[in-house]
Coordinates of C-alpha atoms in Angstrom, one line a residue:
M246 CA 52.0 72.5 -39.7
G247 CA 52.1 70.0 -36.9
E248 CA 48.6 68.8 -37.6
A249 CA 49.4 68.3 -41.4
S250 CA 52.4 66.4 -40.4
V251 CA 50.5 64.2 -38.3
K252 CA 47.9 63.3 -41.0
T253 CA 50.7 62.7 -43.5
L254 CA 52.3 60.2 -41.2
D255 CA 48.9 58.5 -40.6
T256 CA 48.5 58.2 -44.5
R257 CA 51.9 56.7 -44.8
T258 CA 51.4 54.3 -42.0
D259 CA 48.3 53.0 -43.7
V260 CA 49.9 52.5 -47.0
S261 CA 52.8 50.8 -45.6
S262 CA 50.9 48.4 -43.1
P263 CA 48.1 46.8 -45.2
P264 CA 45.6 44.8 -43.1
V265 CA 46.5 41.3 -42.3
T266 CA 43.8 38.9 -43.7
E267 CA 42.6 35.7 -41.8
S268 CA 44.0 33.4 -44.6
Q269 CA 47.5 35.1 -44.1
D270 CA 47.2 34.7 -40.3
R271 CA 46.3 31.0 -40.7
P272 CA 48.7 29.0 -42.9
E273 CA 46.8 26.0 -42.0
S274 CA 43.8 27.1 -44.1
S275 CA 45.3 25.6 -47.4
E276 CA 45.7 22.2 -45.7
R277 CA 42.1 22.4 -44.4
A278 CA 41.1 23.1 -47.9
L279 CA 43.2 20.2 -49.3
L280 CA 41.6 17.8 -46.8
S281 CA 38.1 19.1 -47.7
R282 CA 38.9 18.3 -51.3
L283 CA 40.2 14.8 -50.5
R284 CA 36.9 14.0 -48.6
V285 CA 34.8 14.9 -51.5
P286 CA 33.5 11.8 -53.6
R287 CA 34.7 11.9 -57.1
R288 CA 34.3 9.9 -60.2
P289 CA 36.7 7.0 -60.0
R290 CA 39.3 6.6 -62.7
I291 CA 39.5 2.9 -63.9
W292 CA 43.2 2.8 -64.3
F293 CA 43.9 4.3 -60.8
E294 CA 41.3 2.0 -59.3
V295 CA 42.8 -1.3 -60.8
L296 CA 46.4 -0.1 -59.8
L297 CA 45.3 0.8 -56.2
I298 CA 43.5 -2.7 -55.7
A299 CA 46.2 -4.7 -57.1
V300 CA 48.9 -3.0 -55.0
S301 CA 46.6 -3.1 -52.0
Y302 CA 45.9 -6.7 -52.4
W303 CA 49.6 -7.6 -53.0
T304 CA 50.5 -5.6 -49.9
Y305 CA 48.0 -7.3 -47.8
S306 CA 49.0 -10.8 -48.9
L307 CA 52.8 -9.9 -48.3
I308 CA 52.1 -8.7 -44.7
R309 CA 49.7 -11.4 -44.0
N310 CA 52.2 -14.1 -45.1
A311 CA 54.9 -12.3 -43.5
V312 CA 53.4 -12.8 -40.1
P313 CA 55.5 -15.6 -38.2
E314 CA 53.6 -19.0 -38.2
Q315 CA 53.5 -19.4 -34.5
K316 CA 52.3 -22.9 -34.6
A317 CA 52.3 -23.7 -30.7
A318 CA 50.8 -20.3 -29.9
A319 CA 48.2 -20.8 -32.7
L320 CA 47.1 -24.2 -31.5
A321 CA 46.8 -23.0 -28.0
N322 CA 44.7 -20.1 -29.0
A323 CA 42.5 -22.5 -31.1
D324 CA 42.1 -24.9 -28.0
W325 CA 41.2 -21.9 -25.9
I326 CA 38.5 -20.8 -28.6
W327 CA 37.1 -24.1 -28.6
K328 CA 36.9 -24.2 -24.8
V329 CA 35.0 -21.0 -24.8
E330 CA 32.7 -22.0 -27.4
Q331 CA 31.9 -25.2 -25.4
A332 CA 31.3 -23.2 -22.3
L333 CA 28.9 -21.0 -24.5
G334 CA 27.0 -24.0 -25.9
I335 CA 27.9 -23.2 -29.4
A336 CA 30.7 -25.7 -30.2
V337 CA 28.9 -27.5 -33.1
E338 CA 31.5 -27.0 -35.8
E339 CA 32.7 -30.6 -35.6
K340 CA 29.2 -32.2 -35.9
I341 CA 28.4 -29.9 -39.0
N342 CA 31.9 -30.6 -40.5
H343 CA 31.3 -34.5 -40.3
A344 CA 27.8 -34.3 -41.4
V345 CA 28.7 -32.2 -44.6
N346 CA 31.7 -34.3 -45.3
S347 CA 29.5 -37.3 -45.7
V348 CA 27.7 -35.7 -48.7
T349 CA 30.5 -35.8 -51.4
W350 CA 28.8 -33.4 -53.9
L351 CA 27.9 -30.9 -51.1
V352 CA 31.3 -30.7 -49.5
V353 CA 33.2 -30.5 -52.9
G354 CA 30.8 -27.8 -53.9
M355 CA 31.6 -26.0 -50.6
N356 CA 35.2 -26.3 -51.2
Y357 CA 35.1 -24.6 -54.7
Y358 CA 32.6 -22.0 -53.1
Y359 CA 35.4 -21.2 -50.4
A360 CA 38.1 -20.9 -52.9
T361 CA 36.5 -18.7 -55.6
L362 CA 33.4 -16.7 -54.6
H363 CA 35.6 -14.8 -51.8
F364 CA 37.3 -13.0 -54.6
V365 CA 34.7 -13.3 -57.4
M366 CA 31.9 -11.7 -55.4
T367 CA 34.1 -9.0 -53.9
I368 CA 35.5 -7.9 -57.2
G369 CA 32.0 -8.1 -58.7
V370 CA 30.5 -5.8 -56.0
L371 CA 33.4 -3.3 -56.4
V372 CA 32.8 -3.2 -60.3
W373 CA 29.1 -2.8 -59.9
I374 CA 29.4 0.2 -57.6
Y375 CA 32.0 1.6 -59.8
R376 CA 29.7 1.5 -62.8
F377 CA 26.3 2.3 -61.5
H378 CA 27.0 4.1 -58.1
P379 CA 30.3 6.2 -58.8
G380 CA 29.4 8.6 -56.0
R381 CA 29.3 5.9 -53.5
Y382 CA 32.3 4.0 -54.7
A383 CA 35.2 5.7 -52.8
A384 CA 33.3 5.4 -49.5
T385 CA 32.3 1.7 -50.0
R386 CA 36.0 0.9 -51.0
L387 CA 37.3 2.5 -48.0
I388 CA 35.2 0.3 -45.8
L389 CA 36.8 -2.9 -47.5
F390 CA 40.3 -1.4 -47.2
A391 CA 39.7 -0.3 -43.5
T392 CA 38.4 -3.8 -42.7
T393 CA 41.2 -5.7 -44.4
G394 CA 43.7 -3.4 -42.9
V395 CA 42.6 -3.9 -39.4
A396 CA 42.4 -7.7 -39.9
L397 CA 46.3 -7.7 -40.3
V398 CA 46.6 -6.4 -36.5
G399 CA 44.5 -9.5 -35.7
Y400 CA 46.7 -12.0 -37.7
Y401 CA 49.9 -10.4 -36.2
F402 CA 48.9 -10.5 -32.5
Y403 CA 46.6 -13.5 -32.4
P404 CA 47.7 -16.3 -34.5
L405 CA 45.0 -19.0 -34.5
A406 CA 44.9 -22.3 -36.1
P407 CA 41.8 -23.3 -38.1
P408 CA 39.7 -26.3 -36.8
R409 CA 41.0 -28.4 -39.5
L410 CA 44.6 -28.3 -37.9
M411 CA 43.1 -29.5 -34.5
N412 CA 43.6 -33.3 -35.0
G413 CA 42.0 -35.1 -32.2
Q414 CA 40.6 -32.0 -30.5
G415 CA 36.8 -32.2 -31.3
L416 CA 34.3 -33.2 -28.8
S417 CA 34.1 -36.9 -30.2
G418 CA 37.9 -37.2 -30.3
R419 CA 37.9 -37.9 -34.2
G420 CA 38.9 -34.2 -34.8
F421 CA 37.9 -32.1 -37.7
V422 CA 38.2 -33.2 -41.4
D423 CA 40.2 -31.1 -43.8
T424 CA 37.7 -31.5 -46.6
V425 CA 39.9 -30.2 -49.3
L426 CA 42.7 -32.8 -48.6
V427 CA 40.0 -35.8 -48.1
H428 CA 38.2 -35.0 -51.4
H429 CA 41.3 -33.8 -53.4
T430 CA 39.6 -30.7 -54.5
W431 CA 41.4 -27.4 -55.2
G432 CA 39.7 -25.3 -52.6
S433 CA 42.3 -23.6 -50.1
M434 CA 45.7 -21.9 -50.4
A435 CA 46.2 -23.3 -46.9
S436 CA 46.0 -26.9 -47.9
G437 CA 47.7 -29.5 -50.1
N438 CA 50.6 -28.5 -52.1
L439 CA 49.6 -24.7 -51.7
K440 CA 49.8 -24.6 -48.0
H441 CA 53.4 -23.4 -48.0
M442 CA 52.2 -20.3 -50.0
S443 CA 50.0 -19.0 -47.3
N444 CA 50.0 -18.5 -43.5
Q445 CA 47.8 -21.3 -42.1
Y446 CA 47.6 -19.7 -38.6
A447 CA 45.7 -16.5 -39.7
A448 CA 42.2 -17.6 -39.0
M449 CA 41.2 -14.9 -36.7
P450 CA 39.4 -12.7 -37.8
S451 CA 37.7 -14.2 -40.8
M452 CA 38.0 -12.2 -43.8
H453 CA 35.7 -14.6 -45.6
I454 CA 33.0 -13.2 -43.4
G455 CA 34.3 -9.7 -43.4
W456 CA 34.3 -9.4 -47.3
S457 CA 31.0 -11.4 -47.7
L458 CA 29.1 -9.3 -45.2
W459 CA 30.5 -6.2 -46.8
C460 CA 29.3 -7.5 -50.1
G461 CA 25.8 -8.4 -48.7
L462 CA 25.4 -5.2 -46.8
T463 CA 26.5 -3.1 -49.9
I464 CA 24.0 -4.9 -52.1
F465 CA 21.1 -4.8 -49.5
A466 CA 21.7 -1.0 -49.0
V467 CA 22.1 0.1 -52.7
A468 CA 20.1 -2.4 -54.7
S469 CA 16.6 -1.4 -55.7
A470 CA 15.3 -4.8 -56.6
P471 CA 13.9 -6.8 -53.6
W472 CA 15.2 -10.1 -55.0
A473 CA 18.9 -8.7 -55.2
R474 CA 18.6 -7.3 -51.5
I475 CA 17.5 -10.8 -50.5
L476 CA 20.3 -12.6 -52.2
G477 CA 22.7 -10.0 -50.9
L478 CA 22.0 -11.1 -47.4
L479 CA 21.8 -14.7 -48.2
Y480 CA 25.4 -14.6 -49.4
P481 CA 27.2 -13.9 -46.1
T482 CA 24.9 -16.3 -44.6
A483 CA 25.9 -19.0 -47.0
T484 CA 29.6 -18.0 -46.5
L485 CA 29.2 -18.7 -42.6
I486 CA 27.9 -22.2 -43.2
V487 CA 30.7 -22.9 -45.8
I488 CA 33.7 -21.7 -43.6
V489 CA 32.4 -23.9 -40.5
S490 CA 31.5 -26.8 -42.7
T491 CA 34.9 -27.1 -44.4
A492 CA 36.6 -26.6 -40.9
N493 CA 38.3 -23.5 -42.0
H494 CA 37.0 -21.1 -39.2
F495 CA 35.2 -21.2 -35.8
W496 CA 32.0 -19.4 -35.2
L497 CA 34.0 -16.7 -33.1
D498 CA 36.5 -16.1 -36.0
A499 CA 33.1 -15.0 -37.8
V500 CA 32.5 -12.5 -35.1
G501 CA 36.0 -11.2 -35.4
G502 CA 35.4 -10.5 -39.0
M503 CA 32.1 -8.7 -38.2
L504 CA 33.9 -6.4 -35.7
C505 CA 36.5 -5.6 -38.4
L506 CA 33.8 -4.7 -40.7
A507 CA 32.3 -2.6 -38.1
F508 CA 35.5 -0.8 -37.7
G509 CA 35.7 -0.2 -41.6
Y510 CA 32.1 1.4 -41.5
A511 CA 33.2 3.7 -38.7
V512 CA 36.2 4.9 -40.7
S513 CA 34.2 5.4 -43.9
R514 CA 31.5 7.3 -41.8
A515 CA 34.0 9.5 -40.1
W516 CA 35.9 10.4 -43.3
Y517 CA 33.0 11.1 -45.7
G518 CA 30.5 12.3 -43.0
S519 CA 27.8 9.7 -44.2
L520 CA 27.5 6.1 -45.0
P521 CA 27.9 5.2 -48.6
H522 CA 24.3 4.7 -49.4
R523 CA 23.4 8.1 -48.3
L524 CA 25.8 9.7 -50.4
P525 CA 24.8 10.9 -54.0
R526 CA 24.6 8.2 -56.6
R527 CA 26.6 10.4 -58.9
P528 CA 29.5 12.5 -57.7
E529 CA 29.1 16.1 -57.3
E530 CA 32.7 16.9 -58.0
T531 CA 33.8 15.6 -61.4
G532 CA 37.4 16.9 -61.2
R533 CA 40.5 14.8 -60.9
H534 CA 41.2 13.6 -57.3
P535 CA 44.1 15.4 -55.7
V536 CA 46.1 12.3 -55.3
A537 CA 45.6 11.2 -58.9
A538 CA 46.5 14.7 -60.1
A539 CA 49.7 14.7 -58.1
V540 CA 50.6 11.3 -59.6
L541 CA 49.9 12.4 -63.1
N542 CA 51.8 15.7 -62.7
H543 CA 55.0 13.9 -61.9
P544 CA 57.5 14.4 -64.8
A545 CA 58.1 10.6 -65.1
L546 CA 54.4 9.9 -65.7
G547 CA 53.6 12.8 -68.1
R548 CA 52.6 10.5 -70.9
F549 CA 49.5 9.5 -68.8
R550 CA 48.1 12.9 -68.6
R551 CA 44.8 13.5 -70.5

């Protein structure tokens, strides 16, 4: 009788105490699963990308222009940068600026280059990757966003005046020429009547270099035609010449832009586990992105569901 009772108790114990599974013992497993889903490249949605880019650029402009225009500190930093370049033997911006300024058609063309291609090329490359390399789009976009985000840190902690605002500070004593003002061209949000709409002392790092180099490296890594890859590398090279010739940046501002881009690549590499051009051209996961799904499942946005 006692033995039978023991067996009965054992049976009851087994039924009332089911084995604990690993997933139940680790509640964070669902969070890991969500993180893994977020890191899988998906086919981008056009409406989401347009909204994301528009909001991101608006936020970037708002923060950049909200940074206090510390004129005294910006000019002091510019003077220090100029002295460092002199010590390194690379302080040739003034000579280039004056030489280009003497050729009207060339400098006017550079003014329009500076004002337009910065946006046209960047958007064009984004659209190209979105259309023909959707599996690499998210990783490529992340590089651009991370690069731009870290640049805001530089604008806040290191205000820097562009060379064109350093009147009389050139090696020759003549100072730099603001080519937009001299030739009356629409070429910069930081010159003429538009200068009050943009922070003039946010020259370090140069996002003209950060964005153009992002464009160039993306084209070089993904394009199959040799001529396209060559043009991709020529674009940031031409941009470097333009930003120096128009006295909008120092050489070292360009170095700052390159460092920001390196940070952007590191962030993308850490998140997706690979550089963009090594990811599949077409996304393996075609389902809706978890973030987009959360937005569309919101009751107020029900009409956008597909």
